[in-house]
PDB file of C-alpha atoms in Angstrom:
ATOM      1  CA  MET L   1      54.549   0.590   4.630  1.00 47.00           C
ATOM      2  CA  ASN L   2      56.750   3.415   3.356  1.00 43.00           C
ATOM      3  CA  SER L   3      56.144   5.676   0.340  1.00 42.00           C
ATOM      4  CA  HIS L   4      58.315   3.495  -1.878  1.00 51.00           C
ATOM      5  CA  GLN L   5      56.113   0.453  -1.359  1.00 59.00           C
ATOM      6  CA  ILE L   6      52.872  -0.635  -2.971  1.00 63.00           C
ATOM      7  CA  ILE L   7      50.394  -3.369  -2.147  1.00 63.00           C
ATOM      8  CA  CYS L   8      50.432  -6.298  -4.562  1.00 66.00           C
ATOM      9  CA  SER L   9      47.059  -6.432  -6.328  1.00 60.00           C
ATOM     10  CA  MET L  10      47.009 -10.228  -6.154  1.00 62.00           C
ATOM     11  CA  CYS L  11      48.276 -11.292  -2.718  1.00 64.00           C
ATOM     12  CA  GLY L  12      47.958  -8.026  -0.815  1.00 66.00           C
ATOM     13  CA  ASN L  13      51.541  -8.040   0.492  1.00 69.00           C
ATOM     14  CA  PRO L  14      53.632  -4.856   0.448  1.00 72.00           C
ATOM     15  CA  ARG L  15      56.534  -4.721  -1.989  1.00 70.00           C
ATOM     16  CA  GLN L  16      58.949  -2.159  -3.312  1.00 65.00           C
ATOM     17  CA  PHE L  17      57.506  -0.015  -6.097  1.00 57.00           C
ATOM     18  CA  THR L  18      60.598  -0.604  -8.256  1.00 57.00           C
ATOM     19  CA  LEU L  19      60.274  -4.396  -8.252  1.00 65.00           C
ATOM     20  CA  LYS L  20      58.669  -5.698 -11.428  1.00 65.00           C
ATOM     21  CA  GLU L  21      57.533  -8.889  -9.686  1.00 73.00           C
ATOM     22  CA  CYS L  22      56.029  -9.509  -6.266  1.00 75.00           C
ATOM     23  CA  PRO L  23      58.467 -11.593  -4.189  1.00 77.00           C
ATOM     24  CA  TYR L  24      55.543 -13.334  -2.463  1.00 73.00           C
ATOM     25  CA  CYS L  25      53.314 -14.445  -5.339  1.00 71.00           C
ATOM     26  CA  GLY L  26      55.204 -13.565  -8.535  1.00 73.00           C
ATOM     27  CA  GLU L  27      52.497 -11.200  -9.819  1.00 71.00           C
ATOM     28  CA  THR L  28      53.640  -8.435 -12.140  1.00 65.00           C
ATOM     29  CA  ASP L  29      51.320  -5.495 -11.484  1.00 55.00           C
ATOM     30  CA  PHE L  30      52.177  -3.080 -14.236  1.00 51.00           C
ATOM     31  CA  LEU L  31      52.126  -3.959 -17.880  1.00 44.00           C
ATOM     32  CA  SER L  32      54.630  -3.027 -20.546  1.00 44.00           C
ATOM     33  CA  ASP L  33      53.658  -0.225 -22.935  1.00 45.00           C
ATOM     34  CA  ALA L  34      53.012  -2.782 -25.679  1.00 43.00           C
ATOM     35  CA  ASP L  35      50.636  -4.740 -23.450  1.00 47.00           C
ATOM     36  CA  ALA L  36      48.861  -1.723 -21.984  1.00 48.00           C
ATOM     37  CA  GLN L  37      46.372  -1.523 -24.838  1.00 52.00           C
ATOM     38  CA  VAL L  38      45.535  -5.221 -24.815  1.00 58.00           C
ATOM     39  CA  LYS L  39      45.768  -6.699 -21.321  1.00 70.00           C
ATOM     40  CA  ALA L  40      43.724  -5.896 -18.259  1.00 78.00           C
ATOM     41  CA  PHE L  41      45.410  -4.498 -15.178  1.00 85.00           C
ATOM     42  CA  THR L  42      44.071  -6.355 -12.133  1.00 87.00           C
ATOM     43  CA  ILE L  43      43.168  -4.726  -8.834  1.00 91.00           C
ATOM     44  CA  ASN L  44      42.232  -7.257  -6.166  1.00 91.00           C
ATOM     45  CA  LEU L  45      39.992  -5.585  -3.586  1.00 91.00           C
ATOM     46  CA  GLU L  46      39.196  -8.719  -1.614  1.00 88.00           C
ATOM     47  CA  SER L  47      42.742  -9.904  -0.939  1.00 85.00           C
ATOM     48  CA  GLY L  48      43.568  -9.831   2.754  1.00 85.00           C
ATOM     49  CA  LEU L  49      39.882  -9.409   3.714  1.00 84.00           C
ATOM     50  CA  PRO L  50      39.988  -5.616   4.009  1.00 89.00           C
ATOM     51  CA  THR L  51      37.191  -3.410   5.255  1.00 90.00           C
ATOM     52  CA  ILE L  52      35.221  -1.457   2.674  1.00 92.00           C
ATOM     53  CA  ASP L  53      37.229   1.676   3.466  1.00 94.00           C
ATOM     54  CA  GLU L  54      40.514  -0.225   3.081  1.00 93.00           C
ATOM     55  CA  ALA L  55      39.335  -1.723  -0.224  1.00 93.00           C
ATOM     56  CA  PHE L  56      38.380   1.732  -1.524  1.00 94.00           C
ATOM     57  CA  LEU L  57      41.746   3.153  -0.445  1.00 94.00           C
ATOM     58  CA  ARG L  58      43.473   0.312  -2.312  1.00 93.00           C
ATOM     59  CA  PHE L  59      41.400   1.024  -5.418  1.00 94.00           C
ATOM     60  CA  GLU L  60      42.110   4.758  -5.250  1.00 93.00           C
ATOM     61  CA  HIS L  61      45.820   4.052  -4.741  1.00 90.00           C
ATOM     62  CA  TYR L  62      45.976   2.024  -7.939  1.00 89.00           C
ATOM     63  CA  LEU L  63      43.753   4.432  -9.841  1.00 90.00           C
ATOM     64  CA  THR L  64      46.186   7.220  -8.996  1.00 89.00           C
ATOM     65  CA  ARG L  65      49.143   5.056 -10.010  1.00 85.00           C
ATOM     66  CA  LEU L  66      47.512   4.244 -13.358  1.00 85.00           C
ATOM     67  CA  GLN L  67      47.298   7.884 -14.412  1.00 83.00           C
ATOM     68  CA  ASN L  68      49.282   8.581 -17.590  1.00 78.00           C
ATOM     69  CA  THR L  69      50.383   4.948 -17.999  1.00 78.00           C
ATOM     70  CA  GLY L  70      48.316   4.219 -21.113  1.00 79.00           C
ATOM     71  CA  ILE L  71      46.547   1.361 -19.327  1.00 84.00           C
ATOM     72  CA  ARG L  72      42.815   1.594 -19.948  1.00 87.00           C
ATOM     73  CA  LEU L  73      41.336  -1.844 -19.165  1.00 89.00           C
ATOM     74  CA  ILE L  74      41.000  -2.622 -15.457  1.00 91.00           C
ATOM     75  CA  LYS L  75      39.748  -5.851 -13.901  1.00 91.00           C
ATOM     76  CA  VAL L  76      38.576  -5.236 -10.332  1.00 93.00           C
ATOM     77  CA  ILE L  77      38.221  -8.359  -8.215  1.00 91.00           C
ATOM     78  CA  HIS L  78      35.731  -7.736  -5.422  1.00 91.00           C
ATOM     79  CA  GLY L  79      34.381 -11.223  -4.852  1.00 87.00           C
ATOM     80  CA  GLN L  80      30.974 -12.663  -5.569  1.00 81.00           C
ATOM     81  CA  GLY L  81      29.512 -11.851  -2.216  1.00 69.00           C
ATOM     82  CA  SER L  82      28.647 -15.342  -1.086  1.00 63.00           C
ATOM     83  CA  THR L  83      30.347 -14.975   2.298  1.00 58.00           C
ATOM     84  CA  GLY L  84      31.622 -12.376   4.714  1.00 55.00           C
ATOM     85  CA  GLN L  85      33.328  -9.119   3.819  1.00 56.00           C
ATOM     86  CA  THR L  86      33.600  -9.769   0.053  1.00 57.00           C
ATOM     87  CA  GLY L  87      29.846  -9.383  -0.317  1.00 83.00           C
ATOM     88  CA  LYS L  88      30.019  -6.007   1.361  1.00 89.00           C
ATOM     89  CA  ILE L  89      32.916  -4.909  -0.832  1.00 91.00           C
ATOM     90  CA  LYS L  90      31.112  -5.964  -4.009  1.00 91.00           C
ATOM     91  CA  LYS L  91      27.948  -4.104  -3.034  1.00 92.00           C
ATOM     92  CA  ALA L  92      29.782  -0.960  -1.917  1.00 93.00           C
ATOM     93  CA  PHE L  93      32.018  -0.925  -5.002  1.00 93.00           C
ATOM     94  CA  ARG L  94      29.147  -1.418  -7.409  1.00 92.00           C
ATOM     95  CA  ASP L  95      27.049   1.184  -5.576  1.00 94.00           C
ATOM     96  CA  ALA L  96      29.964   3.605  -5.982  1.00 94.00           C
ATOM     97  CA  MET L  97      30.057   2.822  -9.716  1.00 91.00           C
ATOM     98  CA  ASP L  98      26.287   3.285 -10.043  1.00 91.00           C
ATOM     99  CA  TYR L  99      26.469   6.647  -8.275  1.00 92.00           C
ATOM    100  CA  GLY L 100      29.313   7.922 -10.438  1.00 88.00           C
ATOM    101  CA  LYS L 101      32.234   7.830  -8.024  1.00 91.00           C
ATOM    102  CA  TRP L 102      35.567   8.264  -9.801  1.00 92.00           C
ATOM    103  CA  THR L 103      33.895   9.662 -12.956  1.00 90.00           C
ATOM    104  CA  ASN L 104      37.008  11.732 -13.638  1.00 91.00           C
ATOM    105  CA  ALA L 105      38.843   8.514 -14.488  1.00 92.00           C
ATOM    106  CA  ILE L 106      36.293   5.840 -15.416  1.00 93.00           C
ATOM    107  CA  ALA L 107      34.670   6.065 -18.824  1.00 90.00           C
ATOM    108  CA  GLU L 108      32.721   2.787 -18.792  1.00 89.00           C
ATOM    109  CA  VAL L 109      31.745   0.069 -16.320  1.00 91.00           C
ATOM    110  CA  TYR L 110      30.952  -3.561 -17.184  1.00 90.00           C
ATOM    111  CA  TYR L 111      29.839  -5.956 -14.483  1.00 90.00           C
ATOM    112  CA  GLY L 112      31.333  -9.404 -14.945  1.00 88.00           C
ATOM    113  CA  GLU L 113      28.031 -11.208 -15.334  1.00 89.00           C
ATOM    114  CA  VAL L 114      27.284  -9.279 -18.577  1.00 86.00           C
ATOM    115  CA  LEU L 115      30.672 -10.135 -20.085  1.00 86.00           C
ATOM    116  CA  LYS L 116      29.590 -13.453 -21.497  1.00 82.00           C
ATOM    117  CA  PRO L 117      29.548 -14.420 -25.186  1.00 82.00           C
ATOM    118  CA  GLY L 118      26.154 -13.626 -26.626  1.00 81.00           C
ATOM    119  CA  LEU L 119      25.242 -11.065 -23.982  1.00 78.00           C
ATOM    120  CA  SER L 120      24.919  -7.388 -24.813  1.00 80.00           C
ATOM    121  CA  GLY L 121      27.679  -6.213 -22.442  1.00 83.00           C
ATOM    122  CA  LEU L 122      30.447  -8.159 -24.131  1.00 85.00           C
ATOM    123  CA  GLU L 123      29.150  -7.327 -27.599  1.00 85.00           C
ATOM    124  CA  GLU L 124      28.958  -3.618 -26.716  1.00 87.00           C
ATOM    125  CA  LEU L 125      32.526  -3.691 -25.402  1.00 85.00           C
ATOM    126  CA  ARG L 126      33.745  -5.442 -28.561  1.00 85.00           C
ATOM    127  CA  ARG L 127      32.043  -2.847 -30.781  1.00 86.00           C
ATOM    128  CA  SER L 128      33.138   0.231 -28.881  1.00 85.00           C
ATOM    129  CA  HIS L 129      36.659  -0.906 -27.931  1.00 82.00           C
ATOM    130  CA  PRO L 130      37.806  -3.729 -30.225  1.00 81.00           C
ATOM    131  CA  THR L 131      41.448  -3.512 -29.101  1.00 81.00           C
ATOM    132  CA  LEU L 132      40.597  -3.435 -25.406  1.00 82.00           C
ATOM    133  CA  ALA L 133      38.098  -6.267 -25.820  1.00 80.00           C
ATOM    134  CA  LYS L 134      41.046  -8.555 -26.622  1.00 82.00           C
ATOM    135  CA  GLY L 135      41.953  -8.250 -22.945  1.00 82.00           C
ATOM    136  CA  ILE L 136      38.717  -9.878 -21.808  1.00 83.00           C
ATOM    137  CA  THR L 137      39.816 -13.343 -20.755  1.00 82.00           C
ATOM    138  CA  LEU L 138      37.765 -16.466 -20.072  1.00 84.00           C
ATOM    139  CA  ASP L 139      37.955 -15.942 -16.302  1.00 84.00           C
ATOM    140  CA  MET L 140      36.000 -12.706 -16.791  1.00 85.00           C
ATOM    141  CA  HIS L 141      33.144 -14.267 -18.782  1.00 86.00           C
ATOM    142  CA  GLY L 142      30.012 -14.196 -16.664  1.00 86.00           C
ATOM    143  CA  ASN L 143      31.997 -13.691 -13.437  1.00 88.00           C
ATOM    144  CA  SER L 144      29.933 -11.706 -10.925  1.00 89.00           C
ATOM    145  CA  GLY L 145      32.994 -11.446  -8.671  1.00 90.00           C
ATOM    146  CA  ILE L 146      34.597  -8.868 -10.955  1.00 90.00           C
ATOM    147  CA  THR L 147      33.878  -5.527 -12.535  1.00 92.00           C
ATOM    148  CA  VAL L 148      35.679  -4.386 -15.678  1.00 91.00           C
ATOM    149  CA  LEU L 149      36.442  -0.706 -16.064  1.00 92.00           C
ATOM    150  CA  ILE L 150      37.526   1.325 -19.078  1.00 89.00           C
ATOM    151  CA  LEU L 151      39.556   4.380 -18.134  1.00 90.00           C
ATOM    152  CA  PHE L 152      39.457   7.579 -20.177  1.00 88.00           C
ATOM    153  CA  LYS L 153      42.246   7.871 -22.743  1.00 78.00           C
ATOM    154  CA  ASP L 154      43.525  11.091 -21.248  1.00 75.00           C
ATOM    155  CA  PHE L 155      43.401   9.914 -17.655  1.00 67.00           C
TER     156      PHE L 155
END
């Protein structure tokens, strides 16, 4: 992979940074400025069955790329942990969140299982970030295979 390529957050294939759409799966990684305040940017850590170190490098790559884009709502797919490597990635990623890794960029962390109507996590997110909460989609409700992050405004 050269410096002008990125890894697609959905399928894990390399593609040119300048392409708006992945030629393999059709995913559009970056959002338009108008969508940046409403939609979640997805980072798929389990795609391609990476090691924990590879998954963290992928996350850090996208975190760096998201600086100064205006995107604040991030959906991290790490898997539910029922089988194989995805369980290790979920545990390691959530441990990193619990221990404050990436605190320079991440303002708030919401584990998918608390983002369910009627639960305090979703209600707290709606109160504190009403615009961003519009980006919480049904696939995120109660999903323990994801973690939702809110980036700092000035990140």
